[in-house]
Each structure stands twice: as C-alpha cells, then as structure tokens.
C-alpha atoms as a PDB file:
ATOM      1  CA  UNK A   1     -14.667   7.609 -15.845  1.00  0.00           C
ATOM      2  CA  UNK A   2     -13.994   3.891 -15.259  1.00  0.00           C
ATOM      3  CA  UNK A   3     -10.896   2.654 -14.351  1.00  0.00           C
ATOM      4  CA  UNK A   4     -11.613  -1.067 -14.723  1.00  0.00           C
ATOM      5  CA  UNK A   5      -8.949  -1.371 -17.662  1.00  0.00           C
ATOM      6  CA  UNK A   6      -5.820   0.090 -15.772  1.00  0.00           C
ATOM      7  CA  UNK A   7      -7.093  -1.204 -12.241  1.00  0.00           C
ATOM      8  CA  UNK A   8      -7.239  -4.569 -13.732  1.00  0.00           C
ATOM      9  CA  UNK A   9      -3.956  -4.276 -15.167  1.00  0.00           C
ATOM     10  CA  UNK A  10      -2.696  -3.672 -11.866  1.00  0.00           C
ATOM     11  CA  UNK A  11      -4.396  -6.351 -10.389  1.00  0.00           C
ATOM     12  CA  UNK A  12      -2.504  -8.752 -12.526  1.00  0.00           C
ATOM     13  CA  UNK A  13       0.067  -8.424 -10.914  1.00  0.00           C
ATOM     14  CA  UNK A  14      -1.528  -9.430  -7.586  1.00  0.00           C
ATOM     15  CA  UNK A  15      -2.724 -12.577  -8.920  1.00  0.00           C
ATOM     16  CA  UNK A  16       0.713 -13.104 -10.357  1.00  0.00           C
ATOM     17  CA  UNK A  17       2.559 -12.376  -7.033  1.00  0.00           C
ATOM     18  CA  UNK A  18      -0.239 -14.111  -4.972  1.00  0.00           C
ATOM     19  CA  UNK A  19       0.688 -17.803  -7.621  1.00  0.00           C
ATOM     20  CA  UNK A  20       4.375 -17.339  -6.813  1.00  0.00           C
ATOM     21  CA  UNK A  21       4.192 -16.464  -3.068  1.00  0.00           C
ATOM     22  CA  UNK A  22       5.838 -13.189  -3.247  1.00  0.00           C
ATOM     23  CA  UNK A  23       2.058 -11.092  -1.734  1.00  0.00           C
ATOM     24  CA  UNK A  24       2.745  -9.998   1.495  1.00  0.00           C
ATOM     25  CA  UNK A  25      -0.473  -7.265   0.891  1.00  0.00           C
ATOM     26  CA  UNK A  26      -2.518  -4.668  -0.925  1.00  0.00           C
ATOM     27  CA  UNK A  27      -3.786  -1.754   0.855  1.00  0.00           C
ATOM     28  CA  UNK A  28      -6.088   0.925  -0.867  1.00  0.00           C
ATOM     29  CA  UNK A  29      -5.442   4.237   0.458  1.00  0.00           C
ATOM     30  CA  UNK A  30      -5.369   8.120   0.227  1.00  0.00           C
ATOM     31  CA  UNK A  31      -9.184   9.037   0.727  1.00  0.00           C
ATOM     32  CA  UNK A  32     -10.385  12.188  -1.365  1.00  0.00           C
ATOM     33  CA  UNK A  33     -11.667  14.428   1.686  1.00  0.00           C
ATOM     34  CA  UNK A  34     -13.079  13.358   4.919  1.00  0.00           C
ATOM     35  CA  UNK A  35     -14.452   9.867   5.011  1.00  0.00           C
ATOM     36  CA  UNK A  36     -15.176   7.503   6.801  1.00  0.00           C
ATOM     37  CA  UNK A  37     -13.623   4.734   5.329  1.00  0.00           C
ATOM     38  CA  UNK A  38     -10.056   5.430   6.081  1.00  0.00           C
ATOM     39  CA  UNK A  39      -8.429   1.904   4.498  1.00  0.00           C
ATOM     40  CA  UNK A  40      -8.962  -0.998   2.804  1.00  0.00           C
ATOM     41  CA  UNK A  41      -6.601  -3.879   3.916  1.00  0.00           C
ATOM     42  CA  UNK A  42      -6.326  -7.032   1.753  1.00  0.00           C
ATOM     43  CA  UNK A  43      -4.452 -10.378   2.702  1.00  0.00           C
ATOM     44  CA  UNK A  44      -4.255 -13.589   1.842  1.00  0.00           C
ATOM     45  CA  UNK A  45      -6.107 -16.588   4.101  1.00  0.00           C
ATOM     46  CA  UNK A  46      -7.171 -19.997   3.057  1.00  0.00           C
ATOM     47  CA  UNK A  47     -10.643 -20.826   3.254  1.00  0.00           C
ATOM     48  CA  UNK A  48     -11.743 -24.543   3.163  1.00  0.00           C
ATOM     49  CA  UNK A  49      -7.985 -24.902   1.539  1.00  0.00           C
ATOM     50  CA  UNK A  50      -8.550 -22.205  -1.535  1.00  0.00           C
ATOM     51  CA  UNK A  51      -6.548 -19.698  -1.396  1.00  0.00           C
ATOM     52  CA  UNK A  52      -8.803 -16.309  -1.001  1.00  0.00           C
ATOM     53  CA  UNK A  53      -8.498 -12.484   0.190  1.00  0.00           C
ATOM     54  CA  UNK A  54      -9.947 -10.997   3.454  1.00  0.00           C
ATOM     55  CA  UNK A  55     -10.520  -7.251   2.719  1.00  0.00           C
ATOM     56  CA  UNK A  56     -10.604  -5.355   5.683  1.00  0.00           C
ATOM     57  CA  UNK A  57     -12.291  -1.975   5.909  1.00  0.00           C
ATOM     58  CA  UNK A  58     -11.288   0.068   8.464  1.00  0.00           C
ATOM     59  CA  UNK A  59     -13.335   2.964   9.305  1.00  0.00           C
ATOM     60  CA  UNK A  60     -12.864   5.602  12.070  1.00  0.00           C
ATOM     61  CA  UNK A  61     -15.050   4.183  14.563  1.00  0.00           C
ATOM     62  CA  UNK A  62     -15.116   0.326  13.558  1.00  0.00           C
ATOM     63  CA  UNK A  63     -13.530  -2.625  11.556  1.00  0.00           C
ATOM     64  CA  UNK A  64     -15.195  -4.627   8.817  1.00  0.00           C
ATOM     65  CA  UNK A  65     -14.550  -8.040   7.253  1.00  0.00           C
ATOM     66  CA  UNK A  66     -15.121  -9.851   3.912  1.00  0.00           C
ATOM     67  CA  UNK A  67     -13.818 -13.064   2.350  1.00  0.00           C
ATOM     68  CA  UNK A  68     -13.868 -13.015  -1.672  1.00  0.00           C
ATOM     69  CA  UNK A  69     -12.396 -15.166  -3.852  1.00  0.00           C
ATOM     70  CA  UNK A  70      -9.302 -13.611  -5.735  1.00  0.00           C
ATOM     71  CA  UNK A  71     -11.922 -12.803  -9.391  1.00  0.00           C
ATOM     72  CA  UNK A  72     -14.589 -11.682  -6.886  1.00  0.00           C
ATOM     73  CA  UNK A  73     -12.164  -9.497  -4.555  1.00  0.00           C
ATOM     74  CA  UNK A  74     -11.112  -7.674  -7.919  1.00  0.00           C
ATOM     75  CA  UNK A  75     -14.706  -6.415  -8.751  1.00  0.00           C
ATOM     76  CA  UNK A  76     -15.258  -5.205  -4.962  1.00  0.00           C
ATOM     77  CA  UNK A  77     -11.891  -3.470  -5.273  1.00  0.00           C
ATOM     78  CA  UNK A  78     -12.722  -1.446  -8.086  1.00  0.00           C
ATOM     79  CA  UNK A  79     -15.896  -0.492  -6.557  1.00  0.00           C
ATOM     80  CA  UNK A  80     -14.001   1.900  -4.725  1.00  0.00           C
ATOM     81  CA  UNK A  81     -10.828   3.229  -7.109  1.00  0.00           C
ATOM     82  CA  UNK A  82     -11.609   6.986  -7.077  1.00  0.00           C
ATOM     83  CA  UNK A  83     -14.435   6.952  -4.708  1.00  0.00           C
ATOM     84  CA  UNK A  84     -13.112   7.383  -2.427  1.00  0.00           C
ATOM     85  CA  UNK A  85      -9.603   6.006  -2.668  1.00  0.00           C
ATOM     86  CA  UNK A  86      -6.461   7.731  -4.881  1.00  0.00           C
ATOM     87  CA  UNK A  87      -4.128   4.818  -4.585  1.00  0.00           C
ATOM     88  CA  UNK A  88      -3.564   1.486  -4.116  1.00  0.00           C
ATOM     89  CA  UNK A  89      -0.202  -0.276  -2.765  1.00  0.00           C
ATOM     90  CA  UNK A  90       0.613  -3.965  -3.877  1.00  0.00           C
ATOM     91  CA  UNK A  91       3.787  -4.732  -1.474  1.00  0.00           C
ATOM     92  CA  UNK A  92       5.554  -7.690  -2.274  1.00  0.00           C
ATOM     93  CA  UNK A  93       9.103  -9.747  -1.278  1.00  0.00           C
ATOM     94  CA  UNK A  94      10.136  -8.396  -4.852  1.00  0.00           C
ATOM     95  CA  UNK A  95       8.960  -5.056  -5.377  1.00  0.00           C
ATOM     96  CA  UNK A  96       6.370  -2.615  -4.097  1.00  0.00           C
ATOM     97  CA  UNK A  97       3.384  -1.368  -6.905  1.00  0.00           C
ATOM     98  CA  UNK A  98       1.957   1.953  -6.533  1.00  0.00           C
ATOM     99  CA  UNK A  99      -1.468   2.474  -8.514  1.00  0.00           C
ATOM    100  CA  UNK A 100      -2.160   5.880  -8.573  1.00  0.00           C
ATOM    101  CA  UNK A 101      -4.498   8.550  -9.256  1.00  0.00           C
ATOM    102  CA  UNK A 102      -3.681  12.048  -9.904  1.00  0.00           C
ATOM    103  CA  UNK A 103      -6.356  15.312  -9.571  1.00  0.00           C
ATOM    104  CA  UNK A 104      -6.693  15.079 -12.921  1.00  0.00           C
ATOM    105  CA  UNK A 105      -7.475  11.350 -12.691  1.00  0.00           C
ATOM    106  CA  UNK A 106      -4.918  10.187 -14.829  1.00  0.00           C
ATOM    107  CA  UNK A 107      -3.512   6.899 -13.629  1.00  0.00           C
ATOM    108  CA  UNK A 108       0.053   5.789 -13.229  1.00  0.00           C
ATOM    109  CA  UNK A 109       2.090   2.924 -11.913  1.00  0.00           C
ATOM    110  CA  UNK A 110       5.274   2.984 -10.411  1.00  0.00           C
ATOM    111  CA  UNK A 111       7.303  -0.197  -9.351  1.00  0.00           C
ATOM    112  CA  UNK A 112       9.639   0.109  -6.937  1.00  0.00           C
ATOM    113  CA  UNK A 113      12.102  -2.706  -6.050  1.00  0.00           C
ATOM    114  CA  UNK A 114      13.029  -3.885  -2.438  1.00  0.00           C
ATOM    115  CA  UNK A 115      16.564  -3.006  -3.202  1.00  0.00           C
ATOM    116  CA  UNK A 116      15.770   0.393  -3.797  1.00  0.00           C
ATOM    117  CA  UNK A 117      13.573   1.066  -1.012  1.00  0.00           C
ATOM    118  CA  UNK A 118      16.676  -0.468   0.527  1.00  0.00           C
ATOM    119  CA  UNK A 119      19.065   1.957  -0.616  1.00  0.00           C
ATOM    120  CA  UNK A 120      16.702   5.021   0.003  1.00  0.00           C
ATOM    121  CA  UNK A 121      16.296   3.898   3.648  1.00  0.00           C
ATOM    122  CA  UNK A 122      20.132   3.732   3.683  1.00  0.00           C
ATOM    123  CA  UNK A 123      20.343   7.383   2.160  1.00  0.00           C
ATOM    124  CA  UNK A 124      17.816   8.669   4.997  1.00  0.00           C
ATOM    125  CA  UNK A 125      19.456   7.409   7.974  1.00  0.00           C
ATOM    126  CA  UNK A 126      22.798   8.878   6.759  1.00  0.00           C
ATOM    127  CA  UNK A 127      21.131  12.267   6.364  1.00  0.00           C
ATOM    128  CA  UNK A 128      19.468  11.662   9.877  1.00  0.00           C
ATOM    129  CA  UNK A 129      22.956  10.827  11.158  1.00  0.00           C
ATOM    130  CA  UNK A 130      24.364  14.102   9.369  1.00  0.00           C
ATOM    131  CA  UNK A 131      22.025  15.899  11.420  1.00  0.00           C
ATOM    132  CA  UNK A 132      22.787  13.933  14.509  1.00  0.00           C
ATOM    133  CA  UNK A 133      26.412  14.978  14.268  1.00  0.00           C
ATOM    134  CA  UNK A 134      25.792  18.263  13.387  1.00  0.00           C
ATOM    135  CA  UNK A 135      23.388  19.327  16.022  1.00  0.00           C
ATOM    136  CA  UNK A 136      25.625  17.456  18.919  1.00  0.00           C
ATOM    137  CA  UNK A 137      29.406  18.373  17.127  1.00  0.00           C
ATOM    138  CA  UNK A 138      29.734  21.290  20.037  1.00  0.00           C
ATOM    139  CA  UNK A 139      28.227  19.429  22.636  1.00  0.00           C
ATOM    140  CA  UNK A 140      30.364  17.924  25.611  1.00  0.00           C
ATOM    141  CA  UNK A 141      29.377  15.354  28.181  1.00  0.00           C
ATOM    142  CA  UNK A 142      30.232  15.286  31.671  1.00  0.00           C
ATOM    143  CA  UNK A 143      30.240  12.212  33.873  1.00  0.00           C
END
C-alpha cells in the first residue's frame, strides 16, 4: 500500500510552516517491532545559504546524518512511512501535526494547537497536585 498521497499531504504542511518560520521539527517515530532504527530526526540548517533538512537517524548503537533539499527530503521520508515507522510528528510555534498509522493502516491526521497542549498540561499538573495534597493531607512536619 503506498502512502505517498496522504504522506505528501502532510508534508505540505512542513513546507508551509518551514516558508513562514513556524518549523521547529519533524520526527518520525513509533517503530513496528524491534528495530534498529529507533528515530528519524529532521531540522532545518542552511547549506551554502538554501534553506535544507538534516535527517538524522538514530539507531541503537550509532547516529547517522543526511542533508536533502526540502523536495528530496520528502521522497527519503516516505521511504520509510510504514516500514518501519507508524507516525510522524510535525511540531511547530502554531500547532503540533500527528500523521498516523493505525494496525489496519489507515491513516489519520490530527492537529493539535499550542494552546491546547497548553491547557492539557495545565489540567495534568492540577491532577498531579490533587494527588500531591491528597497523599500528604494527614501528614505533619516537625522541625
């Protein structure tokens, strides 16, 4: 099954964020079984003054580096959307982008703004300071 048409829509939106300077990266992620490519990290460096991507493979024993230019960095991506990787994360100043696979291989995209990882943040710590409370409410200290 190729996923170049939904990957590619995806990867619109790095272009897009990388042209209005909201990137901060893309990381591929969520390995189906044990391999030994663990990661793929991509960010952006300027080569020669054009803007292009370093991808970054990390495996368990070692690190590996390539420079592509943003087209070229698309088709090396895609190389490796569902073998061996599940997801890929675009994270942004704006809003995080979650392409994902499924077990049945059906692919879906979720957006998620900074605000609301904001406010979910916010909703964990209360519920961590809940607990806090809770778990120290009979609890006296003695100098």
């Amino acid at each position: 099954m190729s996923f170049a048409i939904t990957f590619s829509e995806f990867y619109i939106k790095v272009k897009a964020s990388l042209e209005d300077g909201t990137f901060a990266k893309l990381t591929l992620a969520k390995t189906i079984g044990n391999t030994d490519l663990m990661n793929i990290y991509v960010r952006p460096i300027s080569d020669e003054n054009i803007l292009k991507l370093e991808l970054k493979y990390k495996f368990q024993k070692e690190e590996l580096f390539e420079i592509h230019t943003i087209d070229s960095a698309f088709t090396r991506l895609l190389e490796f959307i569902n073998n061996p990787f599940l997801s890929a994360i675009l994270f942004t100043t704006k809003f995080d982008l979650t392409y994902k696979l499924n077990k049945k291989r059906a692919v879906s995209m979720i957006e998620q703004s900074q605000v609301c990882w904001v406010w979910n943040l916010l909703k964990m710590l209360k519920k961590f300071f809940i607990l806090i409370n809770y778990h120290f409410r009979n609890v006296t200290f003695d100098n």
